Structures are given as structure tokens and as C-alpha cells.
């Protein structure tokens, strides 16, 4: 029997161990998609206790605690941090087979030097150990990033990195020569696209104010968006992201879209058909702007959000009540990309679906739109959210290998709100090396370590740096 999460955790062969320890383990990290707060980096926050690091805003853990029958008081309520940590520890010991079990213990090992296992009985010991460690200067936010070997971070925060944001914290970080890690904004224009929302007209007023362009029709809205895109670019932004329920190809004329937009601006109700036509026109517009600027377009789709009406009324959005949307929009996605490549305006694009059943569909779409200017111009994004586990990662990478070129894959993203989550890259790299090592051990690929080194280091780090065009030292 193997030891619990030892140095060869998830690595079952000599080949996989060699690939990980010699090639993947010590590669730097470029975190091209996360949700950590740039203000906390700028202020170099120090956490008072492990609950603040682990349970504040982490709806992955909240869902598991609810599944364990834990009262909401100990999840998002007014229980003490120590009480919340106890309930999490009692939940974690039951999480056999869940990635949270591995993530949590990798974090305990790498950042706190704890090699035991967290459960209800050991909670007090771990609580005291972690809290004592967190008081050390080396455990401030910036130093956590440094010791994780992170070279660059692209942040996407729900309340910032929106077109109307001032990016004040990114500006402060860019001007601070005491912190060597680049922290760049990412562009998330969902609020500008979601004209069905009741607050849309108010948002357009704000967009008018910050851009200096009065938004009165679709044409002036596009001017205002381009103005803000230029501002984001001046702060180092070159990555966009879009959260779509699904990709719906619904073409419309410029005149139709303008009428729909003016209805929303006037506060009138919008039909579902009108919503889809506007969103498609919006996506085509920004995608062409991305192509012109050489930005990367990320599209996340396949999520049905905020399903529990009772809890939504109590806690609001993004609190752990989302699920997979069982919809595979392969034809519509292809039509959308085709509408851009028809005029040679298709940007570098990464497609993520929350539904693992979409892996093969995405894999076949990629091959239709690749370009000679960038290897792997159209990417399948890493196993995302509910698929961010051993089985999901293996399925996504195996599908990509079967239908495309795994060697050009841009690899892992944290998609996290935690400064301890960089061990997810280690988790991913171990799974990657086990997968590739298995093919070599089985005689499906030669033991050509010169090529294997390039593949493993590429997927771990180098491919993302090259694909996004990041200037990392």
C-alpha cells in the first residue's frame, strides 16, 4: 500500500515519476484565469486564521458542507471562524474521492508543513498549527504568491475588471517596484452584454460617464466599449472572458440590433429572441475588436446558475447553487466562429464547457478553425469547475489528445479566489505526467525524453506564456 499523498502521489510508474519530478514539478506558474483580489495583493494582506483563507467565498467547500447537513450558520452565517473550521474538518474526512480532499491536503503540506490528515479529531491541532504559521511574514499574500513560483496573474473579479472599473489596484501594483510578479487585469464585459437584466439601463449610464461617450444607441455603445478596451489595454490587459449560458448563433441586422438595444435602454421588456440576437451581435463586435488587438477570447458556457430559489433569496448569487446545463451547442459555436473567420477576424479563442459531454464536440470544432499564425489558435480550455478533478482532467486531456494536439494545450488555470490554490497546478501536473507516462509505459509513445520534456514543460507553463504573449522574466 502506498503512503498517503507522498512525493509520488498519483504517479504510479517510473516514467510518470521522472516526467513530474524532472520536468513538471519546478516549472513556474502563469495564472491566466483566476478570481483573486488585486487589492489584497496591493495591500499584501495577512490572514488572521485558516478559515479566512479557506472558507471565505469558497463555494466549492460550502456545497460539501451543505451536503453533510451542516447548518448555514457554520457556512456563511455568524458562527465563529473556529466553529466554521471544525465543521469543515468534519466534512472533509467524509470527502473520499473528492478533489477537495487532495487540494486541501496539498495546501496543508506545501504551505504549512502538515503531513497528517485533517478530520474532526485533528481540527484543533491543524487550527493551531496553521494560525501560528499565518502570523509569519512569509505567509503574507505576496509571499504566498512568491513561494508558489508564480510569474504572472490575470485577475477576474466579480466587482472589478468590468469595462467601467477604474483598475486602481492594478495601477498601484504596476507602479510598485517592490513586487516582481505581474498582476494584470482581464476584461469581463458580461454586464454590457446582459441587456435582459433590470439594471441594464443604469449600467449604460455608468458606461457613458466613465467613457465620456453618451450611450444612446448601439453604435455609441460600441464606441464606449472600444474606449474602455483601450483603457484596459493601457493597463496591460490582453485577455477577455465571457460567461455564457450557452453559445446561441442568432444573426441579425445592425438595424434590428439597434432597435433591441434602444428598447432595453428605455427600460422596456426584451423577448428571449431579441436577447439572443443582441448578444450574438455583441459577441461578434467584441471578438473582432479582440482580433485587432491580438487579445485572447475565453468563452465559458454550460452553467445553469443560482438554482435554489430559497437560498438565492437569503444569500444572493454565486453562493454555491449552480449546476451543469445539459446543452451541447456545437453547431451554434461553429457558426459563431465561422462568422468571424469569414472576414479573417477570428481571435485566439479558448472554449470551456461545464458539461463534460461537450469534450468531443469542442475537440472537433477546434480543428475547423486553427490558423498558421498561432499553433493551437483555438483551444479547448482545461477541465473547468465541476470537472476540475482527476477524472475530469483525464477525460478532457484524453479527448483533446484523441481529436487534436495535446502538446499545444495551454494547460491548467486556477479559476480560484484563494491564494493557497496554486497547488492545483501541482495536482494537474501530476495527473498530466501520469497520463503521458502511462502511454509511454504501454508502448503507445516512445521513451524519447527530449520530446517528452518539451511536451510536459509546454503544457505546464511554456505554451501559455507563448499563446497569451506574456512578457515574463
Short mmCIF file of C-alpha atoms in Angstrom, two decimals:
data_model
loop_
_atom_site.label_atom_id
_atom_site.label_comp_id
_atom_site.label_asym_id
_atom_site.label_seq_id
_atom_site.Cartn_x
_atom_site.Cartn_y
_atom_site.Cartn_z
CA UNK A 1 0.00 0.00 0.00
CA UNK A 2 1.33 3.44 -0.94
CA UNK A 3 1.77 6.09 1.72
CA UNK A 4 -0.85 8.83 1.93
CA UNK A 5 -0.08 11.59 -0.58
CA UNK A 6 3.69 11.07 -0.57
CA UNK A 7 6.18 12.52 -3.09
CA UNK A 8 4.90 10.12 -5.76
CA UNK A 9 1.22 10.84 -5.14
CA UNK A 10 -0.77 9.98 -8.31
CA UNK A 11 2.44 8.78 -10.05
CA UNK A 12 2.31 5.02 -10.47
CA UNK A 13 5.28 4.34 -12.76
CA UNK A 14 8.94 5.24 -13.07
CA UNK A 15 8.17 7.13 -16.27
CA UNK A 16 5.44 9.29 -14.74
CA UNK A 17 7.65 9.97 -11.73
CA UNK A 18 10.54 11.04 -13.99
CA UNK A 19 8.26 13.30 -16.07
CA UNK A 20 6.92 15.01 -12.97
CA UNK A 21 9.99 15.33 -10.77
CA UNK A 22 12.46 16.21 -13.54
CA UNK A 23 10.28 18.31 -15.86
CA UNK A 24 6.97 19.48 -14.39
CA UNK A 25 7.43 19.89 -10.66
CA UNK A 26 9.58 23.02 -10.63
CA UNK A 27 8.13 24.85 -13.61
CA UNK A 28 6.83 28.35 -12.82
CA UNK A 29 3.13 29.21 -12.88
CA UNK A 30 1.32 31.67 -15.10
CA UNK A 31 -2.17 32.08 -13.63
CA UNK A 32 -4.04 33.30 -16.70
CA UNK A 33 -7.53 32.97 -15.21
CA UNK A 34 -8.36 33.48 -11.53
CA UNK A 35 -10.61 35.49 -9.24
CA UNK A 36 -8.22 36.64 -6.54
CA UNK A 37 -8.50 40.24 -5.37
CA UNK A 38 -5.80 42.66 -6.63
CA UNK A 39 -6.46 44.91 -3.65
CA UNK A 40 -5.34 42.15 -1.28
CA UNK A 41 -2.15 41.77 -3.32
CA UNK A 42 -1.53 45.51 -3.36
CA UNK A 43 -2.05 45.73 0.41
CA UNK A 44 -0.09 42.47 1.00
CA UNK A 45 -2.81 41.14 3.26
CA UNK A 46 -2.05 38.78 6.13
CA UNK A 47 -4.83 36.41 7.19
CA UNK A 48 -5.71 36.05 10.84
CA UNK A 49 -6.66 32.39 10.62
CA UNK A 50 -7.06 29.44 8.26
CA UNK A 51 -10.84 29.89 8.00
CA UNK A 52 -10.34 33.27 6.33
CA UNK A 53 -8.08 31.66 3.74
CA UNK A 54 -10.12 28.52 3.16
CA UNK A 55 -13.80 29.23 3.69
CA UNK A 56 -14.27 32.88 2.84
CA UNK A 57 -16.09 32.85 -0.51
CA UNK A 58 -15.21 29.25 -1.41
CA UNK A 59 -18.49 27.81 -2.68
CA UNK A 60 -16.77 24.50 -3.51
CA UNK A 61 -16.38 23.89 0.22
CA UNK A 62 -19.77 25.40 1.03
CA UNK A 63 -21.52 22.88 -1.23
CA UNK A 64 -19.82 19.96 0.51
CA UNK A 65 -20.70 21.26 3.96
CA UNK A 66 -24.34 21.57 2.92
CA UNK A 67 -24.18 18.03 1.55
CA UNK A 68 -23.04 16.99 5.01
CA UNK A 69 -26.07 18.60 6.63
CA UNK A 70 -24.13 21.47 8.18
CA UNK A 71 -26.31 24.38 9.27
CA UNK A 72 -25.82 27.54 7.17
CA UNK A 73 -24.76 29.33 10.34
CA UNK A 74 -21.44 27.47 10.10
CA UNK A 75 -21.05 28.09 6.36
CA UNK A 76 -21.98 31.68 5.52
CA UNK A 77 -23.55 32.63 8.85
CA UNK A 78 -22.39 34.23 12.09
CA UNK A 79 -20.62 31.26 13.69
CA UNK A 80 -17.06 31.90 14.82
CA UNK A 81 -14.19 31.13 12.48
CA UNK A 82 -13.12 28.29 14.79
CA UNK A 83 -16.60 26.76 14.68
CA UNK A 84 -16.70 27.01 10.89
CA UNK A 85 -13.32 25.35 10.62
CA UNK A 86 -14.48 22.48 12.82
CA UNK A 87 -17.50 21.85 10.62
CA UNK A 88 -15.29 21.91 7.53
CA UNK A 89 -12.86 19.42 9.09
CA UNK A 90 -15.74 17.09 9.99
CA UNK A 91 -16.97 17.35 6.39
CA UNK A 92 -13.56 16.86 4.77
CA UNK A 93 -12.98 13.48 6.40
CA UNK A 94 -16.03 12.21 4.51
CA UNK A 95 -14.88 13.62 1.16
CA UNK A 96 -13.21 10.44 -0.07
CA UNK A 97 -12.80 10.60 -3.86
CA UNK A 98 -13.43 14.36 -3.94
CA UNK A 99 -10.71 16.70 -5.29
CA UNK A 100 -11.22 18.98 -2.29
CA UNK A 101 -9.64 16.28 -0.16
CA UNK A 102 -6.48 16.33 -2.23
CA UNK A 103 -6.41 20.09 -2.72
CA UNK A 104 -6.80 20.73 1.00
CA UNK A 105 -4.05 18.33 1.99
CA UNK A 106 -1.67 19.57 -0.71
CA UNK A 107 -2.16 23.07 0.69
CA UNK A 108 -1.56 21.84 4.24
CA UNK A 109 1.62 20.08 3.13
CA UNK A 110 3.11 22.78 0.92
CA UNK A 111 2.27 25.92 2.89
CA UNK A 112 2.02 24.67 6.48
CA UNK A 113 4.24 21.58 6.55
CA UNK A 114 1.41 19.38 7.87
CA UNK A 115 1.62 15.79 6.58
CA UNK A 116 -1.19 14.26 8.60
CA UNK A 117 -4.84 14.24 7.63
CA UNK A 118 -7.45 16.77 8.63
CA UNK A 119 -10.59 15.44 10.31
CA UNK A 120 -12.80 16.32 13.24
CA UNK A 121 -10.32 14.88 15.73
CA UNK A 122 -7.27 16.68 14.32
CA UNK A 123 -9.03 20.01 13.71
CA UNK A 124 -7.68 21.67 16.87
CA UNK A 125 -4.10 20.64 16.07
CA UNK A 126 -4.34 21.86 12.47
CA UNK A 127 -6.12 25.08 13.51
CA UNK A 128 -3.31 25.99 15.92
CA UNK A 129 -0.53 24.99 13.52
CA UNK A 130 -1.92 26.93 10.57
CA UNK A 131 -2.79 30.03 12.57
CA UNK A 132 0.68 30.20 14.09
CA UNK A 133 2.21 29.84 10.63
CA UNK A 134 -0.05 32.55 9.17
CA UNK A 135 1.41 35.10 11.57
CA UNK A 136 4.83 34.78 9.92
CA UNK A 137 5.84 37.46 7.42
CA UNK A 138 6.45 34.78 4.83
CA UNK A 139 2.72 33.98 4.78
CA UNK A 140 1.52 37.36 3.55
CA UNK A 141 -0.33 37.36 0.23
CA UNK A 142 2.68 38.47 -1.80
CA UNK A 143 4.95 35.93 -0.20
CA UNK A 144 2.43 33.14 -0.76
CA UNK A 145 2.49 34.07 -4.44
CA UNK A 146 6.28 34.16 -4.46
CA UNK A 147 6.75 30.80 -2.78
CA UNK A 148 4.27 29.30 -5.25
CA UNK A 149 6.66 30.29 -8.08
CA UNK A 150 4.01 32.42 -9.82
CA UNK A 151 5.30 34.74 -12.52
CA UNK A 152 2.10 36.39 -13.73
CA UNK A 153 -1.55 36.65 -12.65
CA UNK A 154 -4.60 37.71 -14.68
CA UNK A 155 -7.42 38.58 -12.31
CA UNK A 156 -11.16 38.44 -12.97
CA UNK A 157 -13.11 39.79 -10.00
CA UNK A 158 -16.89 39.89 -9.96
CA UNK A 159 -16.90 43.54 -8.84
CA UNK A 160 -13.93 44.71 -10.89
CA UNK A 161 -12.32 44.08 -14.27
CA UNK A 162 -15.65 45.12 -15.74
CA UNK A 163 -15.46 47.76 -18.53
CA UNK A 164 -16.48 50.54 -16.12
CA UNK A 165 -13.85 49.72 -13.48
CA UNK A 166 -11.07 52.18 -12.70
CA UNK A 167 -8.44 49.42 -12.27
CA UNK A 168 -6.96 51.47 -9.44
CA UNK A 169 -5.40 48.45 -7.70
CA UNK A 170 -3.81 47.22 -10.90
CA UNK A 171 -2.35 50.70 -11.39
CA UNK A 172 -0.89 50.68 -7.87
CA UNK A 173 0.62 47.24 -8.41
CA UNK A 174 2.12 48.25 -11.75
CA UNK A 175 3.78 51.25 -10.09
CA UNK A 176 5.07 49.22 -7.13
CA UNK A 177 8.59 48.05 -7.91
CA UNK A 178 8.80 46.07 -4.65
CA UNK A 179 6.64 43.27 -6.12
CA UNK A 180 8.08 41.50 -9.11
CA UNK A 181 5.05 39.38 -10.08
CA UNK A 182 2.92 40.91 -12.82
CA UNK A 183 -0.77 41.31 -11.90
CA UNK A 184 -2.79 42.15 -15.00
CA UNK A 185 -6.49 42.86 -15.43
CA UNK A 186 -8.71 40.69 -17.60
CA UNK A 187 -11.70 42.06 -19.49
CA UNK A 188 -15.13 40.71 -18.47
CA UNK A 189 -17.92 42.65 -20.28
CA UNK A 190 -20.87 40.47 -19.24
CA UNK A 191 -22.78 43.39 -17.74
CA UNK A 192 -22.53 45.28 -21.02
CA UNK A 193 -23.95 42.26 -22.87
CA UNK A 194 -26.73 41.18 -20.49
CA UNK A 195 -29.40 43.63 -21.62
CA UNK A 196 -32.19 41.47 -20.17
CA UNK A 197 -31.14 42.47 -16.65
CA UNK A 198 -33.32 45.12 -14.93
CA UNK A 199 -30.26 47.21 -14.02
CA UNK A 200 -29.00 47.38 -17.62
CA UNK A 201 -30.09 50.97 -18.34
CA UNK A 202 -28.35 52.18 -15.18
CA UNK A 203 -25.21 50.31 -16.20
CA UNK A 204 -25.23 52.07 -19.57
CA UNK A 205 -25.40 55.43 -17.76
CA UNK A 206 -22.30 54.47 -15.83
CA UNK A 207 -20.58 53.36 -19.03
CA UNK A 208 -21.40 56.76 -20.54
CA UNK A 209 -19.86 58.55 -17.56
CA UNK A 210 -16.59 56.62 -17.41
CA UNK A 211 -16.03 56.57 -21.19
CA UNK A 212 -17.04 60.17 -21.81
CA UNK A 213 -19.25 58.95 -24.66
CA UNK A 214 -23.02 59.34 -24.36
CA UNK A 215 -24.54 55.92 -24.98
CA UNK A 216 -27.78 56.46 -26.86
CA UNK A 217 -27.78 53.65 -29.44
CA UNK A 218 -25.88 50.51 -30.39
CA UNK A 219 -23.28 52.48 -32.34
CA UNK A 220 -22.37 54.74 -29.42
CA UNK A 221 -22.38 51.79 -27.04
CA UNK A 222 -19.74 50.16 -29.24
CA UNK A 223 -17.71 53.37 -29.21
CA UNK A 224 -17.83 53.45 -25.43
CA UNK A 225 -16.79 49.80 -25.17
CA UNK A 226 -13.84 50.36 -27.52
CA UNK A 227 -12.84 53.37 -25.42
CA UNK A 228 -12.75 51.23 -22.28
CA UNK A 229 -10.98 48.42 -24.11
CA UNK A 230 -8.20 50.87 -24.97
CA UNK A 231 -8.01 51.88 -21.31
CA UNK A 232 -7.71 48.25 -20.20
CA UNK A 233 -5.02 47.68 -22.81
CA UNK A 234 -3.08 50.61 -21.33
CA UNK A 235 -3.08 48.67 -18.04
CA UNK A 236 -1.64 45.57 -19.68
CA UNK A 237 -4.85 43.69 -20.44
CA UNK A 238 -4.75 41.22 -23.32
CA UNK A 239 -7.23 38.58 -22.11
CA UNK A 240 -11.02 38.64 -22.19
CA UNK A 241 -13.57 36.31 -20.67
CA UNK A 242 -17.27 35.74 -21.25
CA UNK A 243 -19.75 33.77 -19.17
CA UNK A 244 -22.50 32.44 -21.44
CA UNK A 245 -25.34 30.14 -20.55
CA UNK A 246 -24.72 28.65 -23.98
CA UNK A 247 -23.49 29.82 -27.38
CA UNK A 248 -26.51 30.72 -29.48
CA UNK A 249 -25.94 31.79 -33.07
CA UNK A 250 -28.76 34.23 -33.80
CA UNK A 251 -27.70 36.64 -36.56
CA UNK A 252 -29.50 39.96 -37.02
CA UNK A 253 -29.04 43.16 -39.00
CA UNK A 254 -27.44 46.24 -37.43
CA UNK A 255 -30.85 47.95 -37.60
CA UNK A 256 -32.57 45.12 -35.71
CA UNK A 257 -29.92 45.16 -33.02
CA UNK A 258 -30.19 48.91 -32.63
CA UNK A 259 -33.96 48.70 -32.10
CA UNK A 260 -33.48 45.96 -29.49
CA UNK A 261 -30.79 47.94 -27.68
CA UNK A 262 -32.91 51.10 -27.55
CA UNK A 263 -35.78 49.11 -26.03
CA UNK A 264 -33.52 47.92 -23.24
CA UNK A 265 -32.13 51.43 -22.76
CA UNK A 266 -35.68 52.69 -22.31
CA UNK A 267 -36.40 50.02 -19.70
CA UNK A 268 -38.77 48.04 -21.92
CA UNK A 269 -39.01 44.25 -21.68
CA UNK A 270 -36.95 42.16 -24.06
CA UNK A 271 -38.03 38.87 -25.61
CA UNK A 272 -35.77 35.83 -25.50
CA UNK A 273 -35.28 36.03 -29.27
CA UNK A 274 -34.28 39.69 -29.03
CA UNK A 275 -31.88 38.91 -26.20
CA UNK A 276 -30.12 36.24 -28.25
CA UNK A 277 -29.86 38.46 -31.33
CA UNK A 278 -28.31 41.28 -29.33
CA UNK A 279 -25.88 39.01 -27.50
CA UNK A 280 -24.70 37.45 -30.74
CA UNK A 281 -24.13 40.90 -32.28
CA UNK A 282 -22.30 41.99 -29.14
CA UNK A 283 -20.07 38.91 -29.15
CA UNK A 284 -19.25 39.36 -32.83
CA UNK A 285 -18.38 43.01 -32.24
CA UNK A 286 -16.04 42.41 -29.28
CA UNK A 287 -14.46 39.34 -30.91
CA UNK A 288 -13.46 41.42 -33.92
CA UNK A 289 -12.02 44.04 -31.59
CA UNK A 290 -10.03 41.31 -29.81
CA UNK A 291 -8.63 40.10 -33.11
CA UNK A 292 -7.49 43.61 -33.99
CA UNK A 293 -5.71 43.92 -30.62
CA UNK A 294 -4.37 40.35 -30.54
CA UNK A 295 -6.31 39.63 -27.34
CA UNK A 296 -7.35 36.13 -26.32
CA UNK A 297 -11.09 35.47 -26.11
CA UNK A 298 -12.17 32.99 -23.43
CA UNK A 299 -15.74 31.67 -23.54
CA UNK A 300 -17.16 29.75 -20.58
CA UNK A 301 -20.55 28.19 -21.14
CA UNK A 302 -22.80 25.39 -19.97
CA UNK A 303 -23.68 26.58 -16.46
CA UNK A 304 -27.18 26.99 -15.04
CA UNK A 305 -26.76 29.39 -12.15
CA UNK A 306 -28.49 30.13 -8.82
CA UNK A 307 -30.90 27.21 -8.84
CA UNK A 308 -32.07 27.20 -5.21
CA UNK A 309 -34.69 29.98 -5.04
CA UNK A 310 -34.94 29.83 -1.25
CA UNK A 311 -31.19 30.18 -0.72
CA UNK A 312 -30.86 32.75 -3.50
CA UNK A 313 -33.33 34.95 -1.63
CA UNK A 314 -31.22 34.59 1.52
CA UNK A 315 -27.67 34.75 0.15
CA UNK A 316 -27.80 36.13 -3.39
CA UNK A 317 -25.81 34.92 -6.43
CA UNK A 318 -22.56 32.93 -6.59
CA UNK A 319 -23.02 31.15 -3.28
CA UNK A 320 -22.81 27.53 -4.42
CA UNK A 321 -26.09 26.69 -6.12
CA UNK A 322 -25.03 26.30 -9.75
CA UNK A 323 -25.19 23.16 -11.90
CA UNK A 324 -24.30 21.86 -15.35
CA UNK A 325 -26.57 22.94 -18.18
CA UNK A 326 -27.21 19.85 -20.32
CA UNK A 327 -26.81 21.59 -23.66
CA UNK A 328 -24.14 20.95 -26.30
CA UNK A 329 -24.12 23.92 -28.70
CA UNK A 330 -21.63 22.52 -31.18
CA UNK A 331 -23.38 23.72 -34.34
CA UNK A 332 -24.04 27.18 -32.91
CA UNK A 333 -20.48 27.52 -31.62
CA UNK A 334 -19.11 26.55 -35.03
CA UNK A 335 -21.45 29.04 -36.73
CA UNK A 336 -20.31 31.82 -34.40
CA UNK A 337 -16.62 31.15 -35.06
CA UNK A 338 -17.36 30.81 -38.78
CA UNK A 339 -18.99 34.24 -38.84
CA UNK A 340 -15.69 35.69 -37.61
CA UNK A 341 -13.27 33.73 -39.76
CA UNK A 342 -15.30 34.58 -42.88
CA UNK A 343 -13.79 38.07 -42.71
CA UNK A 344 -10.49 36.89 -41.18
CA UNK A 345 -11.38 38.42 -37.79
CA UNK A 346 -11.33 35.36 -35.54
CA UNK A 347 -9.20 35.99 -32.42
CA UNK A 348 -7.28 33.43 -30.44
CA UNK A 349 -10.08 31.63 -28.61
CA UNK A 350 -10.37 29.25 -25.66
CA UNK A 351 -13.61 27.29 -25.31
CA UNK A 352 -14.66 25.89 -21.93
CA UNK A 353 -17.84 23.93 -21.35
CA UNK A 354 -19.04 22.96 -17.91
CA UNK A 355 -20.61 19.87 -19.44
CA UNK A 356 -18.00 17.11 -19.93
CA UNK A 357 -20.23 15.63 -22.62
CA UNK A 358 -19.08 18.56 -24.80
CA UNK A 359 -15.41 17.48 -24.85
CA UNK A 360 -15.59 15.67 -28.18
CA UNK A 361 -17.76 18.34 -29.79
CA UNK A 362 -15.27 21.05 -28.83
CA UNK A 363 -12.41 18.83 -29.96
CA UNK A 364 -13.86 18.62 -33.47
CA UNK A 365 -14.68 22.34 -33.61
CA UNK A 366 -11.06 23.25 -32.86
CA UNK A 367 -9.76 21.55 -35.97
CA UNK A 368 -12.03 23.60 -38.22
CA UNK A 369 -10.61 26.98 -37.26
CA UNK A 370 -6.91 26.60 -36.47
CA UNK A 371 -4.51 29.12 -38.04
CA UNK A 372 -0.91 29.19 -39.15
CA UNK A 373 -0.10 32.36 -37.20
CA UNK A 374 -0.50 30.63 -33.81
CA UNK A 375 -0.07 26.94 -33.00
CA UNK A 376 -3.27 25.85 -31.30
CA UNK A 377 -5.02 29.15 -32.05
CA UNK A 378 -8.37 27.69 -30.99
CA UNK A 379 -8.02 25.88 -27.67
CA UNK A 380 -10.14 23.64 -25.53
CA UNK A 381 -9.90 25.07 -22.05
CA UNK A 382 -8.78 22.94 -19.13
CA UNK A 383 -11.29 20.86 -17.18
CA UNK A 384 -13.38 23.60 -15.59
CA UNK A 385 -15.21 23.92 -12.27
CA UNK A 386 -17.21 20.72 -11.69
CA UNK A 387 -14.76 18.89 -13.97
CA UNK A 388 -11.66 20.15 -12.14
CA UNK A 389 -10.77 16.74 -10.69
CA UNK A 390 -8.74 13.66 -11.61
CA UNK A 391 -11.42 12.01 -13.75
CA UNK A 392 -12.40 15.27 -15.45
CA UNK A 393 -8.82 16.24 -16.24
CA UNK A 394 -8.01 12.83 -17.67
CA UNK A 395 -11.19 12.88 -19.78
CA UNK A 396 -10.53 16.38 -21.13
CA UNK A 397 -6.88 15.76 -21.96
CA UNK A 398 -7.55 12.31 -23.45
CA UNK A 399 -10.29 13.73 -25.67
CA UNK A 400 -8.03 16.58 -26.74
CA UNK A 401 -5.23 14.12 -27.50
CA UNK A 402 -7.59 11.91 -29.50
CA UNK A 403 -9.03 14.72 -31.61
CA UNK A 404 -6.33 17.38 -31.67
CA UNK A 405 -2.83 18.09 -30.38
CA UNK A 406 -2.49 17.78 -26.63
CA UNK A 407 1.12 19.03 -26.93
CA UNK A 408 -0.15 22.53 -27.82
CA UNK A 409 -2.54 22.69 -24.83
CA UNK A 410 -2.20 25.83 -22.66
CA UNK A 411 -2.82 23.76 -19.55
CA UNK A 412 -4.08 24.47 -16.07
CA UNK A 413 -5.85 27.51 -14.69
CA UNK A 414 -6.73 28.01 -11.03
CA UNK A 415 -10.14 29.73 -11.50
CA UNK A 416 -9.84 30.37 -7.78
CA UNK A 417 -10.38 33.03 -5.13
CA UNK A 418 -7.72 31.60 -2.81
CA UNK A 419 -4.04 32.45 -2.54
CA UNK A 420 -3.35 28.86 -1.50
CA UNK A 421 -4.87 27.34 -4.62
CA UNK A 422 -1.63 27.20 -6.60
CA UNK A 423 -1.18 23.60 -5.50
CA UNK A 424 -3.90 22.85 -8.06
CA UNK A 425 -1.16 23.26 -10.66
CA UNK A 426 0.81 20.54 -8.90
CA UNK A 427 -2.29 18.34 -8.82
CA UNK A 428 -2.81 18.93 -12.56
CA UNK A 429 0.83 18.31 -13.42
CA UNK A 430 0.88 15.02 -11.52
CA UNK A 431 -2.21 13.86 -13.43
CA UNK A 432 -0.70 15.05 -16.71
CA UNK A 433 2.53 13.12 -16.09
CA UNK A 434 0.66 10.01 -15.02
CA UNK A 435 -1.42 10.14 -18.21
CA UNK A 436 1.54 10.65 -20.54
CA UNK A 437 3.70 8.25 -18.56
CA UNK A 438 1.03 5.58 -18.97
CA UNK A 439 1.11 5.93 -22.73
CA UNK A 440 4.89 5.59 -22.71
CA UNK A 441 4.85 2.60 -20.33
CA UNK A 442 2.25 0.91 -22.54
CA UNK A 443 4.34 1.32 -25.66
CA UNK A 444 1.94 3.84 -27.20
CA UNK A 445 4.61 6.56 -27.36
CA UNK A 446 8.42 6.18 -27.39
CA UNK A 447 10.55 6.96 -24.34
CA UNK A 448 12.04 9.94 -26.19
CA UNK A 449 12.70 12.16 -23.19
CA UNK A 450 13.93 15.08 -25.28
CA UNK A 451 10.48 15.37 -26.85
CA UNK A 452 8.64 14.39 -23.68
CA UNK A 453 10.40 17.16 -21.78
CA UNK A 454 9.20 19.71 -24.32
CA UNK A 455 5.65 18.40 -24.15
CA UNK A 456 5.44 18.33 -20.34
CA UNK A 457 7.11 21.71 -19.82
CA UNK A 458 4.98 23.17 -22.60
CA UNK A 459 1.66 22.09 -21.11
CA UNK A 460 2.83 23.02 -17.61
CA UNK A 461 3.92 26.56 -18.44
CA UNK A 462 5.62 27.41 -21.73
CA UNK A 463 2.60 27.02 -24.03
CA UNK A 464 0.51 29.50 -22.04
CA UNK A 465 3.29 32.10 -21.96
CA UNK A 466 3.70 31.87 -25.73
CA UNK A 467 -0.01 31.69 -26.53
CA UNK A 468 -1.00 34.72 -24.47
CA UNK A 469 2.13 36.62 -25.43
CA UNK A 470 3.01 37.37 -21.81
CA UNK A 471 6.32 39.12 -21.15
CA UNK A 472 7.52 37.14 -18.14
CA UNK A 473 11.00 37.14 -16.74
#
